Short mmCIF file of C-alpha atoms in Angstrom, two decimals:
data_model
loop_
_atom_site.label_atom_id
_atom_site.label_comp_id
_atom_site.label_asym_id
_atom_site.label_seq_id
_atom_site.Cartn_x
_atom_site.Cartn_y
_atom_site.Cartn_z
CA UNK A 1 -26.63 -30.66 6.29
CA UNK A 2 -24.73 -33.28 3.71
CA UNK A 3 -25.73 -36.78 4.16
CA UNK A 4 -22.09 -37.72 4.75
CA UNK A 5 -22.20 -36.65 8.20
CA UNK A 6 -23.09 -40.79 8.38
CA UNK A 7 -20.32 -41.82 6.48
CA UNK A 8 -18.26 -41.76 9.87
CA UNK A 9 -19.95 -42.58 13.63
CA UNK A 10 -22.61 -42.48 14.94
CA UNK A 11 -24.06 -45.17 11.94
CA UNK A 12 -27.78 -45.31 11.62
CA UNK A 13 -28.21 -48.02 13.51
CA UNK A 14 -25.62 -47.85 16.82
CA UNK A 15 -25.57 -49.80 20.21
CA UNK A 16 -24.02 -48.14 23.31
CA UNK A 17 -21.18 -50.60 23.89
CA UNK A 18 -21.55 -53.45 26.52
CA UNK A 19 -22.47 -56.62 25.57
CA UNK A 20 -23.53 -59.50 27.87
CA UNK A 21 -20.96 -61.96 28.84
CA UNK A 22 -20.72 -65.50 27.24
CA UNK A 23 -20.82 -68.52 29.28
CA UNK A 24 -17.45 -69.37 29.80
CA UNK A 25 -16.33 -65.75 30.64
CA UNK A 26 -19.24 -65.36 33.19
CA UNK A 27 -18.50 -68.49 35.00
CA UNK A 28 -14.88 -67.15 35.29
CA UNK A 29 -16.13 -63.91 36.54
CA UNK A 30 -17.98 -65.44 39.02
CA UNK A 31 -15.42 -67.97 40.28
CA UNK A 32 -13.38 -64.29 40.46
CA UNK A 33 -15.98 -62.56 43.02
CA UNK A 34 -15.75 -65.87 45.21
CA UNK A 35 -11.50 -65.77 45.13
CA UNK A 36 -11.24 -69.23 43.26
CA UNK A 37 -9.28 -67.83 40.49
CA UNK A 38 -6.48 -64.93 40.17
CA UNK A 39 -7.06 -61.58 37.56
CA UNK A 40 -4.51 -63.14 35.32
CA UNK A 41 -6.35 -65.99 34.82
CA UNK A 42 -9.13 -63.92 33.03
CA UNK A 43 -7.37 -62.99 30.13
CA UNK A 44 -7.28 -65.74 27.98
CA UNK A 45 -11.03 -66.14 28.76
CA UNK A 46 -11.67 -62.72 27.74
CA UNK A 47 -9.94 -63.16 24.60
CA UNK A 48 -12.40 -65.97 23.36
CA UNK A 49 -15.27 -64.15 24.35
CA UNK A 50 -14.46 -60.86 22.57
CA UNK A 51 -13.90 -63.01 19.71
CA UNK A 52 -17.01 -64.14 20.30
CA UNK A 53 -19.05 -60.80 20.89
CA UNK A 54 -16.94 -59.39 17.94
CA UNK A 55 -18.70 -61.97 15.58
CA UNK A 56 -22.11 -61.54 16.59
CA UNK A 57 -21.72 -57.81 15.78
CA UNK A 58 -20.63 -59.06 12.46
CA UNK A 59 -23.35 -61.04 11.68
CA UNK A 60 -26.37 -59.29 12.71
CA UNK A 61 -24.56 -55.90 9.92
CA UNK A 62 -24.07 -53.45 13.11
CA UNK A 63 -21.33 -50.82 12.01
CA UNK A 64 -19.96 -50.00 15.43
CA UNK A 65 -17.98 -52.55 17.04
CA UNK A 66 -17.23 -52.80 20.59
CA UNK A 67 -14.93 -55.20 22.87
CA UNK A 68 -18.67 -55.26 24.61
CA UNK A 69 -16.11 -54.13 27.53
CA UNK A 70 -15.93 -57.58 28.37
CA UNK A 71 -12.62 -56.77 30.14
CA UNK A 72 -14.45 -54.70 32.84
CA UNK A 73 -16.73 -55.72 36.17
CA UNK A 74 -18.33 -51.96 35.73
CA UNK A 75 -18.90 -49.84 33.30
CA UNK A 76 -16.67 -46.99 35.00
CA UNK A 77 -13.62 -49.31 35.24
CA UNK A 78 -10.60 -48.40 34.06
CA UNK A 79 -10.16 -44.64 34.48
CA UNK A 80 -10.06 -43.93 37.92
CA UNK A 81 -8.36 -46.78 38.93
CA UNK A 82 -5.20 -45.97 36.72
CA UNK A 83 -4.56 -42.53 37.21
CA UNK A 84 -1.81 -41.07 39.59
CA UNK A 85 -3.43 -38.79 42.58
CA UNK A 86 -6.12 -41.51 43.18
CA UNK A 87 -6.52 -43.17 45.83
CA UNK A 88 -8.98 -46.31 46.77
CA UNK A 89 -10.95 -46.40 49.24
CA UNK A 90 -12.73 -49.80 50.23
CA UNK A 91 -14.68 -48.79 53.16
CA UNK A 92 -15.36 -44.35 52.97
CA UNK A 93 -18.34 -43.29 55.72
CA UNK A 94 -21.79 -42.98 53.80
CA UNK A 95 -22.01 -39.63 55.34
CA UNK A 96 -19.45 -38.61 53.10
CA UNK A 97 -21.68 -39.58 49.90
CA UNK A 98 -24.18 -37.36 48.91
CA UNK A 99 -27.54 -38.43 49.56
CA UNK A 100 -29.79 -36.71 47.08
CA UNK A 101 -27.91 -38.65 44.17
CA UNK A 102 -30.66 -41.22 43.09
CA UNK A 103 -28.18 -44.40 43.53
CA UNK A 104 -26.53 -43.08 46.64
CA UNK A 105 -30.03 -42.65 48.33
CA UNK A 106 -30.32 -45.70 47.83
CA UNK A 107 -27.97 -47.06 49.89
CA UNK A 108 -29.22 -44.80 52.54
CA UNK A 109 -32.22 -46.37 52.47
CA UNK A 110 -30.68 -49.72 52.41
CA UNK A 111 -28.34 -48.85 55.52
CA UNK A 112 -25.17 -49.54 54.27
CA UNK A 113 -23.02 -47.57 56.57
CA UNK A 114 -19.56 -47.44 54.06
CA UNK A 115 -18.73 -48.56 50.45
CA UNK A 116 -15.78 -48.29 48.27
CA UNK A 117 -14.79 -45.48 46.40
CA UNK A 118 -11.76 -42.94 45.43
CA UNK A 119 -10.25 -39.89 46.32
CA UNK A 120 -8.44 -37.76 44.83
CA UNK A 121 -5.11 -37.23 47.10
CA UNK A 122 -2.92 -35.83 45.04
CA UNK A 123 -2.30 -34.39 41.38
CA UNK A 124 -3.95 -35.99 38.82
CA UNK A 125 -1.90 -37.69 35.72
CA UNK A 126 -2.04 -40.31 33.67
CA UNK A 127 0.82 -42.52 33.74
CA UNK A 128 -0.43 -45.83 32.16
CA UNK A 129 -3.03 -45.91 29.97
CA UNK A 130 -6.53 -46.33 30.19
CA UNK A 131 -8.55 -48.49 27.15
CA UNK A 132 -5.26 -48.27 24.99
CA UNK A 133 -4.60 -52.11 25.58
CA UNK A 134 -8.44 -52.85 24.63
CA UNK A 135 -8.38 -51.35 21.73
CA UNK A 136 -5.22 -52.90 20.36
CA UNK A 137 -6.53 -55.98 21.39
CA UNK A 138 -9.80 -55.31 19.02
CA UNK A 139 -8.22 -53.70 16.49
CA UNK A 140 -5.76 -57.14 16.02
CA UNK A 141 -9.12 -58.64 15.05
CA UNK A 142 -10.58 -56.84 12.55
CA UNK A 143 -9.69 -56.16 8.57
CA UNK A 144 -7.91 -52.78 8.73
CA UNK A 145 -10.61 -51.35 6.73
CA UNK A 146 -13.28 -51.59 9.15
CA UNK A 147 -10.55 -49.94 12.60
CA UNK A 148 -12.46 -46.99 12.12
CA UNK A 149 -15.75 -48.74 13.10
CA UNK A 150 -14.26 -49.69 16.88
CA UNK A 151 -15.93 -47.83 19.25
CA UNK A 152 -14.02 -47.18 22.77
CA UNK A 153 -16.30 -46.75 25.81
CA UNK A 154 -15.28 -44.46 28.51
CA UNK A 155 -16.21 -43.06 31.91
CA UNK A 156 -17.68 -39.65 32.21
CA UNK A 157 -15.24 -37.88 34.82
CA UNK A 158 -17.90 -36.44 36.60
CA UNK A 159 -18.49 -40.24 37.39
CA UNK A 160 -17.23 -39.95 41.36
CA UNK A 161 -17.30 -36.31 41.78
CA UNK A 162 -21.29 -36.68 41.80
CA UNK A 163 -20.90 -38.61 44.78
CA UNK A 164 -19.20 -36.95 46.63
CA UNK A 165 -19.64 -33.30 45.74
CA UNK A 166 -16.70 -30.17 45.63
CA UNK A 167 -16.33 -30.89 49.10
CA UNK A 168 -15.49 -34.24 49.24
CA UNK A 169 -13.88 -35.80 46.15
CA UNK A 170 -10.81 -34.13 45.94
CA UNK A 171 -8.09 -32.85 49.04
CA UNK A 172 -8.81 -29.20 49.15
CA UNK A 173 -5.12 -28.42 49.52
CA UNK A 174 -4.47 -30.19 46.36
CA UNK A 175 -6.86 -28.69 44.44
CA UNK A 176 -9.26 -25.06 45.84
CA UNK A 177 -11.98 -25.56 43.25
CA UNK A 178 -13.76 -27.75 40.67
CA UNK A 179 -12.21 -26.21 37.84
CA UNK A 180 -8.98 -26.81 38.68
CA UNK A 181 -9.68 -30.11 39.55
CA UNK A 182 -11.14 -31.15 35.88
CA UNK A 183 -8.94 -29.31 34.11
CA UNK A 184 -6.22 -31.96 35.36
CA UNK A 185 -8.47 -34.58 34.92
CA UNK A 186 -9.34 -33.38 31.08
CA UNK A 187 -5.47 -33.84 30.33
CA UNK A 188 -5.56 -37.16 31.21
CA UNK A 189 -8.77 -37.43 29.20
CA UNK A 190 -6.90 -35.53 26.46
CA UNK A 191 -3.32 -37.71 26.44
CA UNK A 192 -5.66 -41.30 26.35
CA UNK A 193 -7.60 -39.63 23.71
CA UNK A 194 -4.69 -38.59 21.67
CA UNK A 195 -2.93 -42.04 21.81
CA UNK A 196 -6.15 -43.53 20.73
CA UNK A 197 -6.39 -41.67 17.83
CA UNK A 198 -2.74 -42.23 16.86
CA UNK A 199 -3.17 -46.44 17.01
CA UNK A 200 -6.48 -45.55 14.82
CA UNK A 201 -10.02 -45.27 17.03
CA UNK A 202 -11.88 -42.64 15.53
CA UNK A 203 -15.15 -42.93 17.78
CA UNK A 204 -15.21 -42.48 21.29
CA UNK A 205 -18.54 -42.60 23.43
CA UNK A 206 -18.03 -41.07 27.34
CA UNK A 207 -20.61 -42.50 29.25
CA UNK A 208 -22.10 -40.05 31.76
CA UNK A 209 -25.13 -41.18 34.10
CA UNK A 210 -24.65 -37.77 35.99
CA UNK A 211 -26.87 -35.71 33.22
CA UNK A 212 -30.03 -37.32 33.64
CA UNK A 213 -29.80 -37.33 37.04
CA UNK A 214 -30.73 -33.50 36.83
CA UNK A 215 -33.78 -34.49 34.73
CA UNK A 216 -34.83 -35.74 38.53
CA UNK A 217 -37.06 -34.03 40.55
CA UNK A 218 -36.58 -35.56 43.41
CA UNK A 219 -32.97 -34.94 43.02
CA UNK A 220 -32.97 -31.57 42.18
CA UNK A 221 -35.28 -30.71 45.53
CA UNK A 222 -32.77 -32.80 47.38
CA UNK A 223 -30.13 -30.47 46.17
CA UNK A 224 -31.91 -27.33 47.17
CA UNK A 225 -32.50 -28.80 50.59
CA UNK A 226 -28.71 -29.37 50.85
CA UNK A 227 -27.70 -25.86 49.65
CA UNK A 228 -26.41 -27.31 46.28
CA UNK A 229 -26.32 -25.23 43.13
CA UNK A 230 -27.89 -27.44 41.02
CA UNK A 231 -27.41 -25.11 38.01
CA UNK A 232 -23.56 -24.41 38.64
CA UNK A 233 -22.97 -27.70 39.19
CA UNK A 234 -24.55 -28.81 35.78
CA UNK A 235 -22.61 -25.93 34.20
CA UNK A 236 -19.18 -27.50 35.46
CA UNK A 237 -20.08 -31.22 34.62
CA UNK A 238 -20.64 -29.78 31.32
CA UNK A 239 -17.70 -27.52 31.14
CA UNK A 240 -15.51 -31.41 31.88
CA UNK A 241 -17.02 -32.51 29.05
CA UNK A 242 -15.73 -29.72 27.10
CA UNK A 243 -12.13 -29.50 28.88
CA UNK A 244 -11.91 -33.51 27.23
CA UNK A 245 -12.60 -32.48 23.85
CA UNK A 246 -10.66 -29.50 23.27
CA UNK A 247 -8.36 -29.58 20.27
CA UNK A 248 -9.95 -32.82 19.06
CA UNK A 249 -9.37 -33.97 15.28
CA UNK A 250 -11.80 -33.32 13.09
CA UNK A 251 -12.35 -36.49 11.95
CA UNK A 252 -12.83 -37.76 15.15
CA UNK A 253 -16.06 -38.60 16.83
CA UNK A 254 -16.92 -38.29 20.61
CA UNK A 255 -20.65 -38.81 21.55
CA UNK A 256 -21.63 -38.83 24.96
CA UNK A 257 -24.07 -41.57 26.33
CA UNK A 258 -26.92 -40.27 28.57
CA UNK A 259 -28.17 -43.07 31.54
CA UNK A 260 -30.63 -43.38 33.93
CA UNK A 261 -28.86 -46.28 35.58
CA UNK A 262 -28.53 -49.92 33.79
CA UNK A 263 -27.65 -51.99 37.04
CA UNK A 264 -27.50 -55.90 37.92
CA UNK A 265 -30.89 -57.00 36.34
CA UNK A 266 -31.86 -53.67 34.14
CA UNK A 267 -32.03 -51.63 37.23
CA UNK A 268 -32.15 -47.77 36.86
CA UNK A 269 -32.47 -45.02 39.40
CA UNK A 270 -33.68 -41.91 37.61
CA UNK A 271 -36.59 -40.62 35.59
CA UNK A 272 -37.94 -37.07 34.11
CA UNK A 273 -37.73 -35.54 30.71
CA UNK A 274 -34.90 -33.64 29.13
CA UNK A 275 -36.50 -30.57 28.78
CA UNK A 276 -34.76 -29.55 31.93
CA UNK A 277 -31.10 -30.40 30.70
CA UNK A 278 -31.95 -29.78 26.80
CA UNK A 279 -30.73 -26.20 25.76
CA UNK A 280 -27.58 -26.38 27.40
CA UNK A 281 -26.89 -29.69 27.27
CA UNK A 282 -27.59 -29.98 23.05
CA UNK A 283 -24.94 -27.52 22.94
CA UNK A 284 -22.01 -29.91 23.59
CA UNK A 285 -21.63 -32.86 21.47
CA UNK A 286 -23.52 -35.61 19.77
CA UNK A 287 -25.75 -36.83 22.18
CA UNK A 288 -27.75 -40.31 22.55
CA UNK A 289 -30.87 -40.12 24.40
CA UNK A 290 -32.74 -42.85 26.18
CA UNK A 291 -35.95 -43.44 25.05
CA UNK A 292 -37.23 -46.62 25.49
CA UNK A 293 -39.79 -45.72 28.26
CA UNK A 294 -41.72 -43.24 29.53
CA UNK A 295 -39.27 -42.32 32.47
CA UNK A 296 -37.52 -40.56 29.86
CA UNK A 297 -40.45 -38.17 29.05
CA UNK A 298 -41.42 -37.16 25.11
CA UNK A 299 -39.39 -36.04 22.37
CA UNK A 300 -40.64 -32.32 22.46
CA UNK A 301 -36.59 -31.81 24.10
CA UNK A 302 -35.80 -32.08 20.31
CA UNK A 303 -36.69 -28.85 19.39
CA UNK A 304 -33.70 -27.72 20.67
CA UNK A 305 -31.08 -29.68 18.89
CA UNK A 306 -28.73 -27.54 16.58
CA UNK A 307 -28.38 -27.90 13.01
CA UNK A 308 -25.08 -29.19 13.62
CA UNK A 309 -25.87 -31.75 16.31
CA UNK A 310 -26.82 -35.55 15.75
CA UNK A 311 -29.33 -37.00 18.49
CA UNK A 312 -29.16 -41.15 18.63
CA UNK A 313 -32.63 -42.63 19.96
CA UNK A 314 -32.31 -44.89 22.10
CA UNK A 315 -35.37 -46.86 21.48
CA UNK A 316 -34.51 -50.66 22.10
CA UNK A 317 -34.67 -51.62 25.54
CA UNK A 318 -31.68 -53.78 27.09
CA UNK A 319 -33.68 -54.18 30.53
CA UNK A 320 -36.16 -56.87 29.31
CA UNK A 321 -36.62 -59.46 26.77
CA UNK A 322 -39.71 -57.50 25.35
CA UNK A 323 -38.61 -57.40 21.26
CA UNK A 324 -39.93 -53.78 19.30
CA UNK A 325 -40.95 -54.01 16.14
CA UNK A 326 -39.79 -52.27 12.88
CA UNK A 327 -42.95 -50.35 12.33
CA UNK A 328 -42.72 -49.10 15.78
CA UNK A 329 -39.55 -47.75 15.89
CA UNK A 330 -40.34 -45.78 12.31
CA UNK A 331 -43.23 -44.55 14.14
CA UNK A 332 -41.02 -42.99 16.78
CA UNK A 333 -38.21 -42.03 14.55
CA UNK A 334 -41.03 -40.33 12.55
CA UNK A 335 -42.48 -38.44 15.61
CA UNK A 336 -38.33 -37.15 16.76
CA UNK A 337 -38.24 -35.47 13.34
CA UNK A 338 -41.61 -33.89 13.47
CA UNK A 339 -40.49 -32.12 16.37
CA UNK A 340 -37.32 -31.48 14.57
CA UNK A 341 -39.09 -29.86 11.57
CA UNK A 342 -40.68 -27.43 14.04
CA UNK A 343 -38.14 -26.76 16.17
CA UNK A 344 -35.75 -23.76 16.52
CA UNK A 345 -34.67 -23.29 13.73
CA UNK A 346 -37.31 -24.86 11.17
CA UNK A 347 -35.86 -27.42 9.28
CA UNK A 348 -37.32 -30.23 6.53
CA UNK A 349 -38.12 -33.43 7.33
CA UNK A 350 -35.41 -34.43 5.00
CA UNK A 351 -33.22 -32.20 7.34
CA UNK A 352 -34.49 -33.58 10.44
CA UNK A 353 -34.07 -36.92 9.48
CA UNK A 354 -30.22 -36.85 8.54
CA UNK A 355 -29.92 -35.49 12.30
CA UNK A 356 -31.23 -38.63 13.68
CA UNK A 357 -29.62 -42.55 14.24
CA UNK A 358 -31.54 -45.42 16.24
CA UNK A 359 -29.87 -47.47 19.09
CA UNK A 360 -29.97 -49.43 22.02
CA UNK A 361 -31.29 -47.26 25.32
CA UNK A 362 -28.21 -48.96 27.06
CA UNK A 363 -25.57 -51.13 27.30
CA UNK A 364 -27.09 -54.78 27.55
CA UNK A 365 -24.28 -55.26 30.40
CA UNK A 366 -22.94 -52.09 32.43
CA UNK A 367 -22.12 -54.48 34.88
CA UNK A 368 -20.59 -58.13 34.49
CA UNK A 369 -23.76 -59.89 35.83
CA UNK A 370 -25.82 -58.28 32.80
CA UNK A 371 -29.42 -57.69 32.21
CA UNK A 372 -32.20 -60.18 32.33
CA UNK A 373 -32.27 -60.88 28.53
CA UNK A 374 -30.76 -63.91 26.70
CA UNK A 375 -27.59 -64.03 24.35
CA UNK A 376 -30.51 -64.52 21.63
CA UNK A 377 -32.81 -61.57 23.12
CA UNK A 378 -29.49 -59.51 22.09
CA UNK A 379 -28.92 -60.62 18.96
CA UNK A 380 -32.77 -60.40 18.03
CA UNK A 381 -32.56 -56.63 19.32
CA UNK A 382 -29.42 -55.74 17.39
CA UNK A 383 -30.56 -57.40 14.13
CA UNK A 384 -34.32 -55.09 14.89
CA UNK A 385 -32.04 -51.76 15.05
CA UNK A 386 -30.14 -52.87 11.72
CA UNK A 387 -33.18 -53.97 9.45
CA UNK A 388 -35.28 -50.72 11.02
CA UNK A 389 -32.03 -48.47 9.86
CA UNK A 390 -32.78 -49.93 6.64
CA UNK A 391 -36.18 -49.22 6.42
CA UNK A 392 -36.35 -45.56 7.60
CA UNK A 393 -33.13 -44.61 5.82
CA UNK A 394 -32.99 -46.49 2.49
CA UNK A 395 -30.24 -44.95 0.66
CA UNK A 396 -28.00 -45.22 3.42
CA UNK A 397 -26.10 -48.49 4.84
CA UNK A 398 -27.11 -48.62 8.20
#
């Protein structure tokens, strides 16, 4: 494996794309959720503050650049919302959300009787696009030689169907199974992609909590119980992964982001090791792994990463002011490649450690209200993942 697989994304040191709000843009958000300003009136706020966000990124040497989705309440905005054959729903019966999903029990448990959602009504297409405006928007700020660095966040489409299962998410006279219901949804995946590339973005990052879900225990007995085929089900969340990225440019990254759940204040709502997920699931793409605690079990997953494949630790935490330190994350960087070297196949440590980038375990902001950490906490953490790309990979630029 050449070194140059780091000449293009995912960089040594890479953060997973949301950034936390600045001042100005938060207090607009907020006079937002309490109706004292319109949408519109957002805009020229969020403007500023990407600026903003853009510069930090900047400063502290981080390769990938992100809008830090600053243009988004949620993480998962922007997909669903857009496409034809959707349909919002602002108050859908609990009973029809599936209650062994670790969020969704949640709200059992809290008693909420309905919550918002969609549905898929009718035939899926994409008619506007999705993060095409955001990028432009980016890309107008930065030196055309450093376009390629923009990283474009997106939604895993599995995103709702988890909630709602095959029997729920989609009208069964518009679509009889799963299949043909992603397959629609990949070509929409597919055309934004495609568009993308054309205006330039050569790294794009789908975001898919779903995965580590089925690291869960408890989730994976609550499946059972229900009559759910856990393994089928993993196979098709998988196989929409796959549907996106057929036919995709070679010189085009798409890495897929792994969560546990990074709600309002660092809250998460799954835990349990990959070695459930890890065969099948190394098989896809590039894949960045949380690892910043021990919900997310030990690297010994590792040994199952292909030659081909590039696995971005996720070592920093976003949930808590609590700064790592340089020698610790060589020490764990250190550990990933031992299991590396004795994985299947054998490799050097050389080999091991050109398969391996450092990062952020999350966004610092999936949603608006962000995580309990300071503007300063995420500068300090971003600077850490530079200096300690430095460090472990010396002939590289991080």
């Amino acid at each position: 494996m050449s070194p140059s697989m780091h000449c293009r994304p995912p960089f040594r040191a890479e953060h997973v794309g949301s950034l936390l709000r600045p001042q100005q843009l938060y207090e607009k958000r907020q006079e937002l959720e309490a109706d004292e300003c319109d949408p519109d009136d957002l805009k020229p706020v969020e403007d500023e503050a990407i600026k903003h966000v853009l510069k930090l990124q900047q400063d502290v040497g981080i390769k990938t650049i992100t809008d830090g989705e600053l243009r988004r309440g949620y993480f998962f905005e922007g997909i669903f919302d857009k496409l034809e054959g959707m349909t919002y729903l602002p108050n859908r019966p609990i009973a029809t959300f599936k209650p062994y999903i670790p969020h969704i029990a949640l709200m059992y448990a809290a008693g909420i009787q309905e919550a918002e959602t969609v549905f898929c009504s009718g035939k899926i297409k994409r008619t506007r696009p999705f993060h095409v405006d955001e990028f432009g928007y980016l890309k107008s700020l930065v030196p055309p030689e450093d376009v390629k660095y923009i990283k474009v966040t997106m939604c895993s489409p599995s995103w709702f169907h988890q909630r709602h299962g095959s029997d729920l998410t989609y009208d069964l006279s518009v679509y009889k199974n799963d299949d043909d219901y992603f397959d629609d949804m990949g070509k929409a995946y597919r055309e934004e992609i495609k568009e993308l590339y054309q205006l330039g973005c050569r790294h794009i990052q789908i975001d898919d909590p779903t995965f580590c879900y089925f690291c869960d225990e408890e989730m994976i007995a609550g499946m059972e119980k229900a009559g759910v085929n856990h393994e089928a089900l993993f196979d098709t969340y998988i196989r929409a992964i796959n549907v996106i990225t057929e036919g995709r440019p070679n010189d085009l990254t798409i890495s897929v982001h792994m969560c546990r759940g990074n709600y309002k204040g660092g809250v998460y709502f799954s835990e349990g090791g990959y070695e459930r997920i890890a065969i099948k699931l190394f098989n896809i793409l590039d894949v960045d792994l949380e690892y910043d605690t021990h919900r997310a079990g030990d690297f010994t997953p590792l040994k199952h990463l292909p030659l081909d494949k590039v696995a971005v630790l996720g070592l920093v935490t976003t949930k808590n002011p609590k700064l790592e330190s340089v020698e610790e994350l060589k020490m764990r960087v250190n550990e990933a490649a031992e299991v590396l070297c004795q994985g299947s196949p054998k490799r050097s440590k050389e080999v091991a450690l050109n398969q391996l980038c450092i990062s952020t375990q999350c966004g610092f902001a999936s949603v608006w209200e962000g995580n309990p950490v300071t503007e300063e906490d995420q500068r300090k953490k971003l600077a850490l993942l530079v200096e300690a790309a430095k460090q472990i990979w010396p002939e590289e630029t991080a």
